[in-house]
mmCIF file of C-alpha atoms and ligand atoms in Angstrom:
data_model
loop_
_atom_site.group_PDB
_atom_site.id
_atom_site.type_symbol
_atom_site.label_atom_id
_atom_site.label_comp_id
_atom_site.label_asym_id
_atom_site.label_seq_id
_atom_site.Cartn_x
_atom_site.Cartn_y
_atom_site.Cartn_z
ATOM 1 C CA MET N 162 -64.200 19.414 -30.322
ATOM 2 C CA PRO N 163 -67.664 20.467 -31.485
ATOM 3 C CA PRO N 164 -70.216 17.609 -31.504
ATOM 4 C CA THR N 165 -71.312 15.946 -34.668
ATOM 5 C CA ARG N 166 -74.239 18.055 -35.855
ATOM 6 C CA THR N 167 -77.021 16.711 -38.031
ATOM 7 C CA ILE N 168 -79.781 18.839 -39.543
ATOM 8 C CA GLU N 169 -82.860 17.017 -40.834
ATOM 9 C CA VAL N 170 -85.325 19.118 -42.853
ATOM 10 C CA LEU N 171 -88.834 17.682 -43.165
ATOM 11 C CA PRO N 172 -91.410 19.075 -45.614
ATOM 12 C CA THR N 173 -94.156 19.671 -43.043
ATOM 13 C CA PRO N 174 -94.689 19.937 -39.275
ATOM 14 C CA GLU N 175 -96.281 16.480 -39.396
ATOM 15 C CA GLY N 176 -93.147 15.163 -41.051
ATOM 16 C CA LEU N 177 -91.106 16.782 -38.265
ATOM 17 C CA PHE N 178 -93.259 15.122 -35.591
ATOM 18 C CA HIS N 179 -92.880 11.700 -37.240
ATOM 19 C CA ALA N 180 -89.105 12.061 -37.591
ATOM 20 C CA ALA N 181 -88.761 13.228 -33.982
ATOM 21 C CA ALA N 182 -91.000 10.452 -32.639
ATOM 22 C CA ASN N 183 -89.094 7.840 -34.626
ATOM 23 C CA ASN N 184 -85.777 9.158 -33.325
ATOM 24 C CA PHE N 185 -87.127 9.118 -29.758
ATOM 25 C CA VAL N 186 -88.108 5.456 -30.171
ATOM 26 C CA ASN N 187 -84.822 4.515 -31.846
ATOM 27 C CA VAL N 188 -82.674 6.188 -29.188
ATOM 28 C CA GLY N 189 -84.842 4.769 -26.425
ATOM 29 C CA THR N 190 -84.790 1.233 -27.807
ATOM 30 C CA ALA N 191 -81.001 1.328 -28.122
ATOM 31 C CA ALA N 192 -80.569 2.754 -24.604
ATOM 32 C CA ILE N 193 -82.797 0.089 -23.050
ATOM 33 C CA ALA N 194 -80.965 -2.647 -24.975
ATOM 34 C CA ALA N 195 -77.593 -1.302 -23.852
ATOM 35 C CA ARG N 196 -78.306 -0.159 -20.279
ATOM 36 C CA GLY N 197 -81.726 -1.434 -19.330
ATOM 37 C CA ARG N 198 -83.294 2.021 -19.208
ATOM 38 C CA PHE N 199 -83.981 5.150 -21.268
ATOM 39 C CA THR N 200 -83.509 8.519 -19.610
ATOM 40 C CA VAL N 201 -85.015 11.453 -21.479
ATOM 41 C CA ALA N 202 -85.777 15.107 -20.689
ATOM 42 C CA LEU N 203 -88.808 16.558 -22.472
ATOM 43 C CA ALA N 204 -88.985 20.017 -23.999
ATOM 44 C CA GLY N 205 -91.777 22.436 -23.191
ATOM 45 C CA GLY N 206 -93.549 24.981 -25.335
ATOM 46 C CA SER N 207 -95.893 24.169 -28.210
ATOM 47 C CA THR N 208 -93.746 22.565 -30.919
ATOM 48 C CA PRO N 209 -93.312 19.199 -29.160
ATOM 49 C CA LYS N 210 -97.089 18.709 -28.709
ATOM 50 C CA GLY N 211 -97.485 17.093 -32.125
ATOM 51 C CA MET N 212 -94.573 14.763 -31.467
ATOM 52 C CA TYR N 213 -95.854 13.767 -28.016
ATOM 53 C CA SER N 214 -99.331 13.073 -29.382
ATOM 54 C CA LEU N 215 -97.835 10.920 -32.114
ATOM 55 C CA LEU N 216 -95.804 8.941 -29.567
ATOM 56 C CA ALA N 217 -99.006 8.272 -27.635
ATOM 57 C CA GLN N 218 -100.928 7.257 -30.768
ATOM 58 C CA LYS N 219 -98.306 5.186 -32.574
ATOM 59 C CA HIS N 220 -95.963 3.979 -29.855
ATOM 60 C CA ALA N 221 -98.137 2.928 -26.952
ATOM 61 C CA ARG N 222 -96.292 -0.419 -27.104
ATOM 62 C CA PHE N 223 -92.870 1.224 -26.701
ATOM 63 C CA ASN N 224 -91.070 0.072 -23.556
ATOM 64 C CA TRP N 225 -92.465 2.851 -21.338
ATOM 65 C CA ARG N 226 -91.823 0.773 -18.236
ATOM 66 C CA GLN N 227 -88.069 1.227 -18.774
ATOM 67 C CA THR N 228 -88.398 4.872 -19.780
ATOM 68 C CA TYR N 229 -87.680 7.624 -17.265
ATOM 69 C CA ILE N 230 -89.021 11.074 -18.010
ATOM 70 C CA PHE N 231 -87.541 14.340 -16.800
ATOM 71 C CA PHE N 232 -88.111 17.924 -17.982
ATOM 72 C CA SER N 233 -85.599 20.335 -19.473
ATOM 73 C CA ASP N 234 -87.340 23.239 -17.798
ATOM 74 C CA GLU N 235 -90.574 24.381 -16.210
ATOM 75 C CA ARG N 236 -92.463 27.573 -15.813
ATOM 76 C CA HIS N 237 -92.932 28.755 -12.228
ATOM 77 C CA VAL N 238 -96.512 27.544 -11.991
ATOM 78 C CA PRO N 239 -98.360 24.549 -10.455
ATOM 79 C CA PRO N 240 -98.620 21.354 -12.519
ATOM 80 C CA ASP N 241 -102.277 21.977 -13.428
ATOM 81 C CA HIS N 242 -101.622 25.501 -14.708
ATOM 82 C CA PRO N 243 -102.248 26.096 -18.446
ATOM 83 C CA ASP N 244 -98.621 27.248 -18.832
ATOM 84 C CA SER N 245 -97.145 24.143 -17.188
ATOM 85 C CA ASN N 246 -94.827 22.093 -19.389
ATOM 86 C CA TYR N 247 -95.647 19.080 -17.228
ATOM 87 C CA ARG N 248 -99.374 19.599 -17.846
ATOM 88 C CA MET N 249 -98.772 19.797 -21.597
ATOM 89 C CA ALA N 250 -96.664 16.617 -21.615
ATOM 90 C CA ASN N 251 -99.137 14.816 -19.364
ATOM 91 C CA GLU N 252 -102.141 15.733 -21.513
ATOM 92 C CA THR N 253 -100.475 14.856 -24.827
ATOM 93 C CA LEU N 254 -98.379 11.838 -23.815
ATOM 94 C CA LEU N 255 -97.868 10.718 -20.231
ATOM 95 C CA SER N 256 -101.543 10.131 -19.409
ATOM 96 C CA LYS N 257 -101.940 8.112 -22.629
ATOM 97 C CA VAL N 258 -99.100 5.563 -22.362
ATOM 98 C CA PRO N 259 -98.432 2.841 -19.745
ATOM 99 C CA ILE N 260 -95.604 4.677 -18.002
ATOM 100 C CA PRO N 261 -95.442 4.164 -14.234
ATOM 101 C CA VAL N 262 -96.041 7.376 -12.285
ATOM 102 C CA SER N 263 -92.772 6.711 -10.466
ATOM 103 C CA ASN N 264 -90.931 6.967 -13.799
ATOM 104 C CA VAL N 265 -91.901 10.631 -14.243
ATOM 105 C CA PHE N 266 -89.804 13.242 -12.434
ATOM 106 C CA ARG N 267 -91.681 16.521 -12.436
ATOM 107 C CA ILE N 268 -90.017 19.807 -11.550
ATOM 108 C CA PRO N 269 -91.989 20.840 -8.422
ATOM 109 C CA ALA N 270 -92.610 24.354 -9.726
ATOM 110 C CA GLU N 271 -95.476 24.898 -7.286
ATOM 111 C CA LEU N 272 -92.758 25.589 -4.699
ATOM 112 C CA GLU N 273 -90.773 28.818 -4.398
ATOM 113 C CA ALA N 274 -88.349 28.902 -7.332
ATOM 114 C CA VAL N 275 -85.080 28.140 -5.533
ATOM 115 C CA PRO N 276 -86.528 25.312 -3.401
ATOM 116 C CA ALA N 277 -88.090 23.910 -6.573
ATOM 117 C CA ALA N 278 -84.696 23.873 -8.286
ATOM 118 C CA ASN N 279 -83.058 22.327 -5.223
ATOM 119 C CA ARG N 280 -85.730 19.630 -4.966
ATOM 120 C CA TYR N 281 -85.278 18.778 -8.642
ATOM 121 C CA VAL N 282 -81.518 18.474 -8.103
ATOM 122 C CA GLN N 283 -82.232 16.039 -5.265
ATOM 123 C CA LYS N 284 -84.381 13.960 -7.631
ATOM 124 C CA LEU N 285 -81.561 13.914 -10.191
ATOM 125 C CA GLU N 286 -78.951 13.004 -7.588
ATOM 126 C CA ALA N 287 -81.058 10.156 -6.250
ATOM 127 C CA PHE N 288 -82.106 8.722 -9.595
ATOM 128 C CA PHE N 289 -78.673 8.912 -11.234
ATOM 129 C CA ASP N 290 -76.893 8.062 -7.961
ATOM 130 C CA LEU N 291 -74.666 11.081 -8.551
ATOM 131 C CA SER N 292 -71.486 11.624 -6.583
ATOM 132 C CA PRO N 293 -70.691 15.232 -5.641
ATOM 133 C CA ASP N 294 -69.860 17.517 -8.580
ATOM 134 C CA THR N 295 -70.975 15.001 -11.196
ATOM 135 C CA VAL N 296 -73.618 15.683 -13.823
ATOM 136 C CA PRO N 297 -76.207 13.212 -15.163
ATOM 137 C CA ARG N 298 -75.782 11.960 -18.715
ATOM 138 C CA PHE N 299 -79.209 11.730 -20.322
ATOM 139 C CA ASP N 300 -79.718 9.415 -23.267
ATOM 140 C CA LEU N 301 -81.760 12.149 -24.919
ATOM 141 C CA ILE N 302 -82.659 15.755 -24.185
ATOM 142 C CA LEU N 303 -85.360 17.456 -26.267
ATOM 143 C CA LEU N 304 -85.125 21.203 -26.788
ATOM 144 C CA GLY N 305 -86.961 23.949 -28.644
ATOM 145 C CA LEU N 306 -85.782 27.276 -29.990
ATOM 146 C CA GLY N 307 -87.307 30.648 -29.220
ATOM 147 C CA PRO N 308 -87.318 33.594 -31.656
ATOM 148 C CA ASP N 309 -84.710 35.317 -29.455
ATOM 149 C CA GLY N 310 -82.403 32.309 -29.605
ATOM 150 C CA HIS N 311 -83.266 30.973 -26.150
ATOM 151 C CA THR N 312 -83.568 27.283 -25.493
ATOM 152 C CA THR N 313 -85.089 25.541 -22.498
ATOM 153 C CA SER N 314 -85.182 28.533 -20.125
ATOM 154 C CA LEU N 315 -81.745 29.833 -20.977
ATOM 155 C CA PHE N 316 -82.794 33.302 -22.110
ATOM 156 C CA PRO N 317 -80.415 35.931 -23.487
ATOM 157 C CA GLY N 318 -78.795 37.938 -20.697
ATOM 158 C CA SER N 319 -80.174 35.729 -17.930
ATOM 159 C CA ARG N 320 -78.064 34.506 -15.029
ATOM 160 C CA ALA N 321 -78.569 30.808 -15.821
ATOM 161 C CA LEU N 322 -76.255 31.188 -18.815
ATOM 162 C CA LYS N 323 -73.280 31.442 -16.479
ATOM 163 C CA ASP N 324 -74.401 28.939 -13.876
ATOM 164 C CA ALA N 325 -72.263 25.849 -13.434
ATOM 165 C CA SER N 326 -74.783 23.869 -11.392
ATOM 166 C CA MET N 327 -77.279 21.460 -12.888
ATOM 167 C CA VAL N 328 -80.557 23.284 -12.340
ATOM 168 C CA PHE N 329 -81.118 27.012 -11.908
ATOM 169 C CA ALA N 330 -84.038 29.167 -10.782
ATOM 170 C CA ASN N 331 -83.723 31.687 -13.576
ATOM 171 C CA TRP N 332 -85.409 35.099 -13.348
ATOM 172 C CA VAL N 333 -86.614 35.979 -16.843
ATOM 173 C CA ASP N 334 -87.112 39.710 -17.191
ATOM 174 C CA LYS N 335 -89.317 39.559 -20.259
ATOM 175 C CA PHE N 336 -91.843 37.465 -18.358
ATOM 176 C CA LYS N 337 -91.219 39.036 -14.942
ATOM 177 C CA SER N 338 -91.167 35.509 -13.575
ATOM 178 C CA TYR N 339 -88.874 32.631 -12.712
ATOM 179 C CA ARG N 340 -88.255 29.557 -14.820
ATOM 180 C CA ILE N 341 -86.576 26.437 -13.449
ATOM 181 C CA THR N 342 -84.136 25.151 -16.030
ATOM 182 C CA PHE N 343 -81.352 22.755 -16.828
ATOM 183 C CA THR N 344 -78.104 24.583 -17.367
ATOM 184 C CA TYR N 345 -75.394 23.977 -19.939
ATOM 185 C CA PRO N 346 -73.494 21.343 -17.894
ATOM 186 C CA VAL N 347 -76.486 18.973 -18.087
ATOM 187 C CA LEU N 348 -77.377 19.789 -21.681
ATOM 188 C CA ASN N 349 -73.788 19.349 -22.854
ATOM 189 C CA ARG N 350 -73.328 16.055 -21.015
ATOM 190 C CA ALA N 351 -76.177 14.381 -22.894
ATOM 191 C CA ALA N 352 -75.561 11.480 -25.271
ATOM 192 C CA GLU N 353 -77.927 13.200 -27.678
ATOM 193 C CA VAL N 354 -79.695 16.571 -27.866
ATOM 194 C CA MET N 355 -82.590 16.892 -30.306
ATOM 195 C CA PHE N 356 -83.856 20.370 -31.206
ATOM 196 C CA LEU N 357 -87.341 20.629 -32.703
ATOM 197 C CA VAL N 358 -87.957 23.792 -34.743
ATOM 198 C CA SER N 359 -91.078 24.450 -36.774
ATOM 199 C CA GLY N 360 -92.649 27.342 -38.643
ATOM 200 C CA PRO N 361 -91.712 30.431 -40.635
ATOM 201 C CA ASP N 362 -91.312 32.626 -37.540
ATOM 202 C CA LYS N 363 -88.257 30.572 -36.579
ATOM 203 C CA ALA N 364 -86.545 30.858 -40.003
ATOM 204 C CA GLU N 365 -84.384 33.884 -39.226
ATOM 205 C CA ILE N 366 -83.252 32.778 -35.776
ATOM 206 C CA LEU N 367 -82.568 29.262 -37.044
ATOM 207 C CA ARG N 368 -80.281 30.638 -39.744
ATOM 208 C CA GLU N 369 -78.461 32.760 -37.131
ATOM 209 C CA VAL N 370 -78.151 29.970 -34.581
ATOM 210 C CA LEU N 371 -76.846 27.448 -37.085
ATOM 211 C CA LYS N 372 -73.987 29.742 -38.081
ATOM 212 C CA PRO N 373 -70.716 28.340 -36.758
ATOM 213 C CA SER N 374 -70.141 29.367 -33.150
ATOM 214 C CA PRO N 375 -68.103 30.727 -31.345
ATOM 215 C CA PRO N 376 -68.913 33.459 -30.908
ATOM 216 C CA VAL N 377 -71.952 32.284 -29.009
ATOM 217 C CA ASN N 378 -74.437 35.022 -29.836
ATOM 218 C CA TYR N 379 -77.530 33.111 -28.773
ATOM 219 C CA PRO N 380 -78.118 30.739 -25.844
ATOM 220 C CA ALA N 381 -79.061 27.866 -28.164
ATOM 221 C CA GLN N 382 -75.554 28.037 -29.654
ATOM 222 C CA GLY N 383 -74.128 27.150 -26.260
ATOM 223 C CA VAL N 384 -75.641 23.676 -26.534
ATOM 224 C CA GLN N 385 -72.619 21.714 -27.716
ATOM 225 C CA PRO N 386 -72.683 18.174 -26.255
ATOM 226 C CA SER N 387 -69.063 17.412 -25.330
ATOM 227 C CA ASN N 388 -69.457 13.713 -26.094
ATOM 228 C CA GLY N 389 -72.764 13.380 -27.832
ATOM 229 C CA ARG N 390 -74.861 13.926 -30.903
ATOM 230 C CA LEU N 391 -76.541 17.234 -31.770
ATOM 231 C CA LEU N 392 -79.610 16.742 -33.953
ATOM 232 C CA TRP N 393 -81.771 19.506 -35.412
ATOM 233 C CA ILE N 394 -85.144 18.314 -36.717
ATOM 234 C CA VAL N 395 -86.773 21.225 -38.525
ATOM 235 C CA ASP N 396 -89.546 21.702 -41.054
ATOM 236 C CA GLN N 397 -89.230 23.383 -44.436
ATOM 237 C CA ALA N 398 -90.877 26.579 -43.230
ATOM 238 C CA ALA N 399 -88.284 27.018 -40.481
ATOM 239 C CA ALA N 400 -85.476 26.062 -42.858
ATOM 240 C CA LYS N 401 -86.414 28.452 -45.666
ATOM 241 C CA MET N 402 -83.505 30.844 -44.940
ATOM 242 C CA LEU N 403 -80.828 28.183 -44.591
HETATM 243 C C1 LIG A 182 -90.605 26.465 -22.813
HETATM 244 C C2 LIG A 182 -89.421 25.909 -23.533
HETATM 245 C C3 LIG A 182 -88.902 26.903 -24.526
HETATM 246 C C4 LIG A 182 -89.471 26.533 -25.890
HETATM 247 C C5 LIG A 182 -89.169 27.601 -26.902
HETATM 248 C C6 LIG A 182 -89.883 27.282 -28.219
HETATM 249 O O1 LIG A 182 -90.743 26.190 -21.611
HETATM 250 O O2 LIG A 182 -91.409 27.123 -23.478
HETATM 251 O O3 LIG A 182 -88.446 25.532 -22.674
HETATM 252 O O4 LIG A 182 -87.495 26.926 -24.608
HETATM 253 O O5 LIG A 182 -88.908 25.302 -26.308
HETATM 254 O O6 LIG A 182 -89.656 28.845 -26.396
HETATM 255 O O7 LIG A 182 -91.254 27.249 -27.926
HETATM 256 P P1 LIG A 182 -92.319 26.830 -29.065
HETATM 257 O O8 LIG A 182 -92.080 25.400 -29.362
HETATM 258 O O9 LIG A 182 -93.654 27.070 -28.403
HETATM 259 O O10 LIG A 182 -92.068 27.721 -30.257
#
């Protein structure tokens, strides 16, 4: 049964950031009320920067003490590297809100790729108190969309697409480097997945990805939460071919 899919089109990138930040706060507030904590995995790349900055500016009083931050993927670089998704999130959000350091679970991408993935799995297993062969259910997972239809670090033709574990050290040919990424089992277990897509260069791929799947022609189409909500928050420029 495909998940319920909602597509919100906002007139501008700023409108997208506001809608995404508001949804983050709404989902988080409900999760904390229901279960005493909010578990969320942040997206990397550039699109989420505006949303993260807005969360820091407008929602410093959000219940960050009960919020637990993970990452959907990470480049294979140290945390202070310009390409690091952790560095981006820390600069735009985490360093600006009162979230305990112990509530942030970084992917240790300074390690060799496979040990980094294994260490991140250990963090997930400990935090979620996972029994063998179970997968964590995040309250919210944020994702972006690449022009080739990739999401997180699930790139077309890469081995992670077929991996049934939780985290995979994925060799990405186009970058000649590893990425450490969640795989479909984690993404599709989430209570809610929120894609953020902005700009005219995403218009064609967004139209393609939003076509009914199967067939799954692009990795982003494989994100189909089995018991959760699928939300696309896009701006008008990205939606112009819909
Ligand atoms: C990353 C992300 C990646 C990103 C898309 C879109 O580490 O870069 O996991 O999947 O979300 O490439 O990136 P932009 O938001 O920069 O367009």
